[in-house]
JSON list of C-alpha atoms and ligand atoms in Angstrom, two decimals:
[
{"chain": "W", "resi": 1, "resn": "MET", "atom": "CA", "xyz": [26.97, -6.40, -48.41]},
{"chain": "W", "resi": 2, "resn": "LEU", "atom": "CA", "xyz": [29.19, -6.56, -45.34]},
{"chain": "W", "resi": 3, "resn": "ALA", "atom": "CA", "xyz": [26.14, -6.76, -43.10]},
{"chain": "W", "resi": 4, "resn": "SER", "atom": "CA", "xyz": [24.72, -9.69, -45.01]},
{"chain": "W", "resi": 5, "resn": "LEU", "atom": "CA", "xyz": [28.10, -11.43, -44.97]},
{"chain": "W", "resi": 6, "resn": "LEU", "atom": "CA", "xyz": [28.29, -10.97, -41.19]},
{"chain": "W", "resi": 7, "resn": "SER", "atom": "CA", "xyz": [24.80, -12.28, -40.64]},
{"chain": "W", "resi": 8, "resn": "PHE", "atom": "CA", "xyz": [25.57, -15.26, -42.88]},
{"chain": "W", "resi": 9, "resn": "LEU", "atom": "CA", "xyz": [28.68, -15.98, -40.81]},
{"chain": "W", "resi": 10, "resn": "SER", "atom": "CA", "xyz": [26.78, -15.73, -37.55]},
{"chain": "W", "resi": 11, "resn": "VAL", "atom": "CA", "xyz": [24.20, -18.19, -38.82]},
{"chain": "W", "resi": 12, "resn": "ILE", "atom": "CA", "xyz": [26.98, -20.62, -39.73]},
{"chain": "W", "resi": 13, "resn": "ALA", "atom": "CA", "xyz": [28.68, -20.08, -36.37]},
{"chain": "W", "resi": 14, "resn": "ARG", "atom": "CA", "xyz": [25.44, -20.78, -34.51]},
{"chain": "W", "resi": 15, "resn": "LYS", "atom": "CA", "xyz": [24.83, -23.90, -36.50]},
{"chain": "W", "resi": 16, "resn": "PHE", "atom": "CA", "xyz": [28.15, -25.38, -35.54]},
{"chain": "W", "resi": 17, "resn": "THR", "atom": "CA", "xyz": [28.48, -24.17, -31.96]},
{"chain": "W", "resi": 18, "resn": "PRO", "atom": "CA", "xyz": [27.52, -26.76, -29.39]},
{"chain": "W", "resi": 19, "resn": "GLU", "atom": "CA", "xyz": [24.40, -25.81, -27.44]},
{"chain": "W", "resi": 20, "resn": "SER", "atom": "CA", "xyz": [26.33, -25.83, -24.17]},
{"chain": "W", "resi": 21, "resn": "ILE", "atom": "CA", "xyz": [28.59, -23.02, -25.40]},
{"chain": "W", "resi": 22, "resn": "MET", "atom": "CA", "xyz": [25.90, -21.08, -27.24]},
{"chain": "W", "resi": 23, "resn": "SER", "atom": "CA", "xyz": [23.47, -20.65, -24.36]},
{"chain": "W", "resi": 24, "resn": "ALA", "atom": "CA", "xyz": [25.47, -19.25, -21.48]},
{"chain": "W", "resi": 25, "resn": "GLN", "atom": "CA", "xyz": [24.11, -20.74, -18.31]},
{"chain": "W", "resi": 26, "resn": "ARG", "atom": "CA", "xyz": [21.64, -18.61, -16.42]},
{"chain": "W", "resi": 27, "resn": "GLU", "atom": "CA", "xyz": [21.57, -18.22, -12.65]},
{"chain": "W", "resi": 28, "resn": "ARG", "atom": "CA", "xyz": [20.70, -21.28, -10.59]},
{"chain": "W", "resi": 29, "resn": "THR", "atom": "CA", "xyz": [19.15, -21.77, -7.16]},
{"chain": "W", "resi": 30, "resn": "PHE", "atom": "CA", "xyz": [18.60, -24.63, -4.77]},
{"chain": "W", "resi": 31, "resn": "ILE", "atom": "CA", "xyz": [15.00, -25.35, -3.79]},
{"chain": "W", "resi": 32, "resn": "ALA", "atom": "CA", "xyz": [13.81, -28.13, -1.52]},
{"chain": "W", "resi": 33, "resn": "VAL", "atom": "CA", "xyz": [10.28, -29.28, -0.80]},
{"chain": "W", "resi": 34, "resn": "LYS", "atom": "CA", "xyz": [10.69, -30.10, 2.89]},
{"chain": "W", "resi": 35, "resn": "PRO", "atom": "CA", "xyz": [9.37, -33.31, 4.48]},
{"chain": "W", "resi": 36, "resn": "ASP", "atom": "CA", "xyz": [6.09, -31.62, 5.51]},
{"chain": "W", "resi": 37, "resn": "GLY", "atom": "CA", "xyz": [5.53, -30.44, 1.92]},
{"chain": "W", "resi": 38, "resn": "VAL", "atom": "CA", "xyz": [6.07, -34.01, 0.69]},
{"chain": "W", "resi": 39, "resn": "GLN", "atom": "CA", "xyz": [3.76, -35.52, 3.33]},
{"chain": "W", "resi": 40, "resn": "ARG", "atom": "CA", "xyz": [1.07, -32.99, 2.48]},
{"chain": "W", "resi": 41, "resn": "GLY", "atom": "CA", "xyz": [1.20, -33.79, -1.22]},
{"chain": "W", "resi": 42, "resn": "LEU", "atom": "CA", "xyz": [2.40, -30.36, -2.33]},
{"chain": "W", "resi": 43, "resn": "VAL", "atom": "CA", "xyz": [5.32, -31.47, -4.51]},
{"chain": "W", "resi": 44, "resn": "GLY", "atom": "CA", "xyz": [3.41, -31.18, -7.79]},
{"chain": "W", "resi": 45, "resn": "GLU", "atom": "CA", "xyz": [1.84, -27.84, -6.82]},
{"chain": "W", "resi": 46, "resn": "ILE", "atom": "CA", "xyz": [5.27, -26.36, -6.04]},
{"chain": "W", "resi": 47, "resn": "ILE", "atom": "CA", "xyz": [6.93, -27.68, -9.18]},
{"chain": "W", "resi": 48, "resn": "LYS", "atom": "CA", "xyz": [3.96, -26.45, -11.21]},
{"chain": "W", "resi": 49, "resn": "ARG", "atom": "CA", "xyz": [4.51, -22.86, -10.02]},
{"chain": "W", "resi": 50, "resn": "PHE", "atom": "CA", "xyz": [8.19, -22.82, -10.96]},
{"chain": "W", "resi": 51, "resn": "GLU", "atom": "CA", "xyz": [7.49, -24.39, -14.35]},
{"chain": "W", "resi": 52, "resn": "ALA", "atom": "CA", "xyz": [4.62, -22.06, -15.13]},
{"chain": "W", "resi": 53, "resn": "LYS", "atom": "CA", "xyz": [6.75, -19.04, -14.20]},
{"chain": "W", "resi": 54, "resn": "GLY", "atom": "CA", "xyz": [9.22, -20.04, -16.91]},
{"chain": "W", "resi": 55, "resn": "PHE", "atom": "CA", "xyz": [12.09, -21.34, -14.79]},
{"chain": "W", "resi": 56, "resn": "LYS", "atom": "CA", "xyz": [13.90, -24.42, -15.99]},
{"chain": "W", "resi": 57, "resn": "LEU", "atom": "CA", "xyz": [14.55, -27.53, -13.95]},
{"chain": "W", "resi": 58, "resn": "ALA", "atom": "CA", "xyz": [18.23, -28.44, -13.95]},
{"chain": "W", "resi": 59, "resn": "GLY", "atom": "CA", "xyz": [18.22, -31.21, -11.34]},
{"chain": "W", "resi": 60, "resn": "MET", "atom": "CA", "xyz": [15.87, -33.03, -9.02]},
{"chain": "W", "resi": 61, "resn": "LYS", "atom": "CA", "xyz": [15.97, -35.89, -6.57]},
{"chain": "W", "resi": 62, "resn": "PHE", "atom": "CA", "xyz": [13.59, -37.46, -4.10]},
{"chain": "W", "resi": 63, "resn": "MET", "atom": "CA", "xyz": [15.56, -38.54, -1.08]},
{"chain": "W", "resi": 64, "resn": "LYS", "atom": "CA", "xyz": [15.82, -38.83, 2.64]},
{"chain": "W", "resi": 65, "resn": "ALA", "atom": "CA", "xyz": [18.63, -36.48, 3.63]},
{"chain": "W", "resi": 66, "resn": "SER", "atom": "CA", "xyz": [21.13, -37.62, 6.23]},
{"chain": "W", "resi": 67, "resn": "GLU", "atom": "CA", "xyz": [21.61, -35.58, 9.40]},
{"chain": "W", "resi": 68, "resn": "GLU", "atom": "CA", "xyz": [25.21, -34.93, 8.33]},
{"chain": "W", "resi": 69, "resn": "LEU", "atom": "CA", "xyz": [24.07, -33.41, 5.05]},
{"chain": "W", "resi": 70, "resn": "LEU", "atom": "CA", "xyz": [21.47, -31.28, 6.82]},
{"chain": "W", "resi": 71, "resn": "LYS", "atom": "CA", "xyz": [23.94, -30.12, 9.46]},
{"chain": "W", "resi": 72, "resn": "GLN", "atom": "CA", "xyz": [26.20, -29.00, 6.65]},
{"chain": "W", "resi": 73, "resn": "HIS", "atom": "CA", "xyz": [23.31, -27.37, 4.80]},
{"chain": "W", "resi": 74, "resn": "TYR", "atom": "CA", "xyz": [22.29, -25.32, 7.85]},
{"chain": "W", "resi": 75, "resn": "ILE", "atom": "CA", "xyz": [25.85, -24.74, 9.11]},
{"chain": "W", "resi": 76, "resn": "ASP", "atom": "CA", "xyz": [25.29, -20.96, 9.25]},
{"chain": "W", "resi": 77, "resn": "LEU", "atom": "CA", "xyz": [22.57, -21.55, 11.86]},
{"chain": "W", "resi": 78, "resn": "ALA", "atom": "CA", "xyz": [24.70, -23.91, 13.96]},
{"chain": "W", "resi": 79, "resn": "ASP", "atom": "CA", "xyz": [24.73, -21.59, 16.99]},
{"chain": "W", "resi": 80, "resn": "LYS", "atom": "CA", "xyz": [20.96, -21.05, 16.99]},
{"chain": "W", "resi": 81, "resn": "PRO", "atom": "CA", "xyz": [18.87, -22.83, 19.61]},
{"chain": "W", "resi": 82, "resn": "PHE", "atom": "CA", "xyz": [16.55, -24.24, 16.93]},
{"chain": "W", "resi": 83, "resn": "TYR", "atom": "CA", "xyz": [19.41, -25.79, 14.89]},
{"chain": "W", "resi": 84, "resn": "PRO", "atom": "CA", "xyz": [19.09, -29.39, 16.21]},
{"chain": "W", "resi": 85, "resn": "GLY", "atom": "CA", "xyz": [15.30, -29.33, 15.87]},
{"chain": "W", "resi": 86, "resn": "LEU", "atom": "CA", "xyz": [15.54, -27.91, 12.37]},
{"chain": "W", "resi": 87, "resn": "CYS", "atom": "CA", "xyz": [17.94, -30.66, 11.26]},
{"chain": "W", "resi": 88, "resn": "LYS", "atom": "CA", "xyz": [15.71, -33.30, 12.85]},
{"chain": "W", "resi": 89, "resn": "TYR", "atom": "CA", "xyz": [12.58, -31.97, 11.10]},
{"chain": "W", "resi": 90, "resn": "MET", "atom": "CA", "xyz": [14.39, -31.92, 7.76]},
{"chain": "W", "resi": 91, "resn": "ALA", "atom": "CA", "xyz": [15.53, -35.53, 8.31]},
{"chain": "W", "resi": 92, "resn": "SER", "atom": "CA", "xyz": [12.09, -36.71, 9.46]},
{"chain": "W", "resi": 93, "resn": "GLY", "atom": "CA", "xyz": [11.00, -37.92, 6.03]},
{"chain": "W", "resi": 94, "resn": "PRO", "atom": "CA", "xyz": [11.80, -37.74, 2.35]},
{"chain": "W", "resi": 95, "resn": "LEU", "atom": "CA", "xyz": [12.23, -34.38, 0.66]},
{"chain": "W", "resi": 96, "resn": "VAL", "atom": "CA", "xyz": [12.59, -33.20, -2.92]},
{"chain": "W", "resi": 97, "resn": "ALA", "atom": "CA", "xyz": [15.88, -31.47, -3.70]},
{"chain": "W", "resi": 98, "resn": "MET", "atom": "CA", "xyz": [15.81, -29.35, -6.85]},
{"chain": "W", "resi": 99, "resn": "CYS", "atom": "CA", "xyz": [17.97, -27.03, -8.85]},
{"chain": "W", "resi": 100, "resn": "TRP", "atom": "CA", "xyz": [16.07, -24.39, -10.86]},
{"chain": "W", "resi": 101, "resn": "GLU", "atom": "CA", "xyz": [17.58, -22.12, -13.47]},
{"chain": "W", "resi": 102, "resn": "GLY", "atom": "CA", "xyz": [16.61, -18.74, -14.91]},
{"chain": "W", "resi": 103, "resn": "THR", "atom": "CA", "xyz": [17.44, -15.06, -14.91]},
{"chain": "W", "resi": 104, "resn": "GLY", "atom": "CA", "xyz": [17.13, -13.74, -11.34]},
{"chain": "W", "resi": 105, "resn": "VAL", "atom": "CA", "xyz": [15.88, -17.10, -10.07]},
{"chain": "W", "resi": 106, "resn": "VAL", "atom": "CA", "xyz": [17.44, -16.81, -6.60]},
{"chain": "W", "resi": 107, "resn": "LYS", "atom": "CA", "xyz": [15.54, -13.65, -5.71]},
{"chain": "W", "resi": 108, "resn": "THR", "atom": "CA", "xyz": [12.36, -14.44, -7.62]},
{"chain": "W", "resi": 109, "resn": "ALA", "atom": "CA", "xyz": [12.09, -17.88, -6.01]},
{"chain": "W", "resi": 110, "resn": "ARG", "atom": "CA", "xyz": [12.23, -16.18, -2.59]},
{"chain": "W", "resi": 111, "resn": "VAL", "atom": "CA", "xyz": [9.40, -13.88, -3.64]},
{"chain": "W", "resi": 112, "resn": "MET", "atom": "CA", "xyz": [7.36, -16.85, -4.90]},
{"chain": "W", "resi": 113, "resn": "MET", "atom": "CA", "xyz": [7.99, -18.74, -1.65]},
{"chain": "W", "resi": 114, "resn": "GLY", "atom": "CA", "xyz": [6.94, -15.89, 0.64]},
{"chain": "W", "resi": 115, "resn": "GLU", "atom": "CA", "xyz": [8.52, -14.97, 3.96]},
{"chain": "W", "resi": 116, "resn": "THR", "atom": "CA", "xyz": [10.28, -17.48, 6.24]},
{"chain": "W", "resi": 117, "resn": "ARG", "atom": "CA", "xyz": [7.41, -16.94, 8.68]},
{"chain": "W", "resi": 118, "resn": "PRO", "atom": "CA", "xyz": [4.24, -18.11, 6.95]},
{"chain": "W", "resi": 119, "resn": "ALA", "atom": "CA", "xyz": [2.19, -15.57, 8.93]},
{"chain": "W", "resi": 120, "resn": "ASP", "atom": "CA", "xyz": [4.09, -12.74, 7.20]},
{"chain": "W", "resi": 121, "resn": "SER", "atom": "CA", "xyz": [3.63, -14.31, 3.75]},
{"chain": "W", "resi": 122, "resn": "LYS", "atom": "CA", "xyz": [1.10, -12.86, 1.36]},
{"chain": "W", "resi": 123, "resn": "PRO", "atom": "CA", "xyz": [-1.62, -14.95, -0.23]},
{"chain": "W", "resi": 124, "resn": "GLY", "atom": "CA", "xyz": [-0.41, -16.03, -3.64]},
{"chain": "W", "resi": 125, "resn": "THR", "atom": "CA", "xyz": [2.99, -17.04, -2.30]},
{"chain": "W", "resi": 126, "resn": "ILE", "atom": "CA", "xyz": [3.70, -20.70, -1.59]},
{"chain": "W", "resi": 127, "resn": "ARG", "atom": "CA", "xyz": [3.92, -20.25, 2.18]},
{"chain": "W", "resi": 128, "resn": "GLY", "atom": "CA", "xyz": [1.12, -17.70, 2.17]},
{"chain": "W", "resi": 129, "resn": "ASP", "atom": "CA", "xyz": [-1.14, -20.25, 0.53]},
{"chain": "W", "resi": 130, "resn": "PHE", "atom": "CA", "xyz": [-0.15, -23.52, 2.15]},
{"chain": "W", "resi": 131, "resn": "CYS", "atom": "CA", "xyz": [1.29, -23.25, 5.65]},
{"chain": "W", "resi": 132, "resn": "ILE", "atom": "CA", "xyz": [0.97, -21.67, 9.08]},
{"chain": "W", "resi": 133, "resn": "GLU", "atom": "CA", "xyz": [4.05, -22.22, 11.25]},
{"chain": "W", "resi": 134, "resn": "VAL", "atom": "CA", "xyz": [7.70, -21.33, 10.69]},
{"chain": "W", "resi": 135, "resn": "GLY", "atom": "CA", "xyz": [8.78, -24.81, 11.79]},
{"chain": "W", "resi": 136, "resn": "ARG", "atom": "CA", "xyz": [6.53, -26.35, 9.11]},
{"chain": "W", "resi": 137, "resn": "ASN", "atom": "CA", "xyz": [7.10, -23.94, 6.26]},
{"chain": "W", "resi": 138, "resn": "ILE", "atom": "CA", "xyz": [7.21, -26.64, 3.52]},
{"chain": "W", "resi": 139, "resn": "ILE", "atom": "CA", "xyz": [9.92, -25.17, 1.25]},
{"chain": "W", "resi": 140, "resn": "HIS", "atom": "CA", "xyz": [13.52, -24.00, 1.28]},
{"chain": "W", "resi": 141, "resn": "GLY", "atom": "CA", "xyz": [15.17, -21.69, -1.24]},
{"chain": "W", "resi": 142, "resn": "SER", "atom": "CA", "xyz": [18.70, -20.29, -1.26]},
{"chain": "W", "resi": 143, "resn": "ASP", "atom": "CA", "xyz": [18.92, -16.74, 0.11]},
{"chain": "W", "resi": 144, "resn": "SER", "atom": "CA", "xyz": [21.71, -15.45, -2.16]},
{"chain": "W", "resi": 145, "resn": "ILE", "atom": "CA", "xyz": [23.62, -16.42, -5.28]},
{"chain": "W", "resi": 146, "resn": "GLU", "atom": "CA", "xyz": [26.56, -17.32, -3.07]},
{"chain": "W", "resi": 147, "resn": "SER", "atom": "CA", "xyz": [24.56, -19.71, -0.88]},
{"chain": "W", "resi": 148, "resn": "ALA", "atom": "CA", "xyz": [22.82, -21.09, -3.98]},
{"chain": "W", "resi": 149, "resn": "ASN", "atom": "CA", "xyz": [26.18, -22.11, -5.42]},
{"chain": "W", "resi": 150, "resn": "LYS", "atom": "CA", "xyz": [27.23, -23.66, -2.11]},
{"chain": "W", "resi": 151, "resn": "GLU", "atom": "CA", "xyz": [23.95, -25.52, -1.64]},
{"chain": "W", "resi": 152, "resn": "ILE", "atom": "CA", "xyz": [23.82, -26.83, -5.21]},
{"chain": "W", "resi": 153, "resn": "ALA", "atom": "CA", "xyz": [27.36, -28.17, -4.83]},
{"chain": "W", "resi": 154, "resn": "LEU", "atom": "CA", "xyz": [26.41, -29.76, -1.50]},
{"chain": "W", "resi": 155, "resn": "TRP", "atom": "CA", "xyz": [23.24, -31.49, -2.71]},
{"chain": "W", "resi": 156, "resn": "PHE", "atom": "CA", "xyz": [24.14, -32.42, -6.29]},
{"chain": "W", "resi": 157, "resn": "ARG", "atom": "CA", "xyz": [27.08, -34.02, -8.02]},
{"chain": "W", "resi": 158, "resn": "PRO", "atom": "CA", "xyz": [27.90, -32.16, -11.26]},
{"chain": "W", "resi": 159, "resn": "GLU", "atom": "CA", "xyz": [26.62, -35.04, -13.40]},
{"chain": "W", "resi": 160, "resn": "GLU", "atom": "CA", "xyz": [23.25, -34.88, -11.64]},
{"chain": "W", "resi": 161, "resn": "LEU", "atom": "CA", "xyz": [22.61, -31.46, -13.17]},
{"chain": "W", "resi": 162, "resn": "THR", "atom": "CA", "xyz": [21.42, -31.21, -16.75]},
{"chain": "W", "resi": 163, "resn": "SER", "atom": "CA", "xyz": [21.83, -28.40, -19.25]},
{"chain": "W", "resi": 164, "resn": "TRP", "atom": "CA", "xyz": [19.11, -28.36, -21.86]},
{"chain": "W", "resi": 165, "resn": "THR", "atom": "CA", "xyz": [17.20, -25.92, -24.02]},
{"chain": "W", "resi": 166, "resn": "GLN", "atom": "CA", "xyz": [13.58, -25.27, -23.17]},
{"chain": "W", "resi": 167, "resn": "ALA", "atom": "CA", "xyz": [11.38, -25.35, -26.27]},
{"chain": "W", "resi": 168, "resn": "ASN", "atom": "CA", "xyz": [9.71, -22.07, -25.30]},
{"chain": "W", "resi": 169, "resn": "ASP", "atom": "CA", "xyz": [12.91, -20.29, -24.25]},
{"chain": "W", "resi": 170, "resn": "SER", "atom": "CA", "xyz": [12.54, -17.56, -26.88]},
{"chain": "W", "resi": 171, "resn": "TRP", "atom": "CA", "xyz": [8.95, -16.92, -25.73]},
{"chain": "W", "resi": 172, "resn": "ILE", "atom": "CA", "xyz": [10.08, -16.54, -22.11]},
{"chain": "W", "resi": 173, "resn": "TYR", "atom": "CA", "xyz": [13.21, -14.47, -22.75]},
{"chain": "W", "resi": 174, "resn": "GLU", "atom": "CA", "xyz": [13.49, -11.53, -25.10]},
{"chain": "W", "resi": 175, "resn": "SER", "atom": "CA", "xyz": [17.13, -12.16, -25.82]},
{"chain": "W", "resi": 176, "resn": "ASN", "atom": "CA", "xyz": [19.22, -15.29, -25.42]},
{"chain": "W", "resi": 177, "resn": "GLU", "atom": "CA", "xyz": [22.28, -13.86, -23.85]},
{"chain": "T", "resi": 1, "resn": "NAG", "atom": "C1", "xyz": [5.95, -23.94, -22.61]},
{"chain": "T", "resi": 1, "resn": "NAG", "atom": "O1", "xyz": [5.23, -24.57, -23.65]},
{"chain": "T", "resi": 1, "resn": "NAG", "atom": "C2", "xyz": [4.34, -25.60, -23.22]},
{"chain": "T", "resi": 1, "resn": "NAG", "atom": "C3", "xyz": [3.77, -26.26, -24.45]},
{"chain": "T", "resi": 1, "resn": "NAG", "atom": "O2", "xyz": [3.20, -25.33, -25.29]},
{"chain": "T", "resi": 1, "resn": "NAG", "atom": "C4", "xyz": [3.30, -25.04, -22.30]},
{"chain": "T", "resi": 1, "resn": "NAG", "atom": "O3", "xyz": [2.44, -26.03, -21.86]},
{"chain": "T", "resi": 1, "resn": "NAG", "atom": "C5", "xyz": [3.99, -24.39, -21.12]},
{"chain": "T", "resi": 1, "resn": "NAG", "atom": "O4", "xyz": [3.04, -23.79, -20.27]},
{"chain": "T", "resi": 1, "resn": "NAG", "atom": "C6", "xyz": [5.00, -23.36, -21.59]},
{"chain": "T", "resi": 1, "resn": "NAG", "atom": "N1", "xyz": [5.74, -22.87, -20.45]},
{"chain": "T", "resi": 1, "resn": "NAG", "atom": "C7", "xyz": [5.82, -21.57, -20.18]},
{"chain": "T", "resi": 1, "resn": "NAG", "atom": "C8", "xyz": [6.62, -21.22, -18.99]},
{"chain": "T", "resi": 1, "resn": "NAG", "atom": "O5", "xyz": [5.30, -20.71, -20.84]}
]
């Protein structure tokens, strides 16, 4: 009796709780298809892999990034000799900036991308399949949850990110925590 009352109440509660409150936001990461990936026509291929995996797109824009933005993005590498060249390469053409969401997405995206050096990347990973040199490694992904949060805030205004429920969510996740 009590159990059925409780389950009735939880059904009512769900029905009247806004979606944004009900589905606690999962982890997010920042992914960019670099200018070489765009020039080589790999945007669709890369998005396809993240979609097929089950991750959810929360934001995306096609843009030419300013050198100031890129300098900020790579600020941790500012004392490296390759820093100016890296910023120049990233500013050399349009790129696709994306925010992807899902449980463990920061780490899993890194696994899907392969190693920073394409030569160390296994076949089946994005870099393992599509590129050869570290300076033309076609994709960026945040290396930790902390840098993901920083990078998302740097590349996207809050209103450029969208919360939504994937139709197949309950077939991708066992529980909707
Ligand atoms: C989600 O459902 C659509 C439509 O059935 C399907 O095409 C897509 O591959 C599914 N996505 C995942 C990650 O299973």
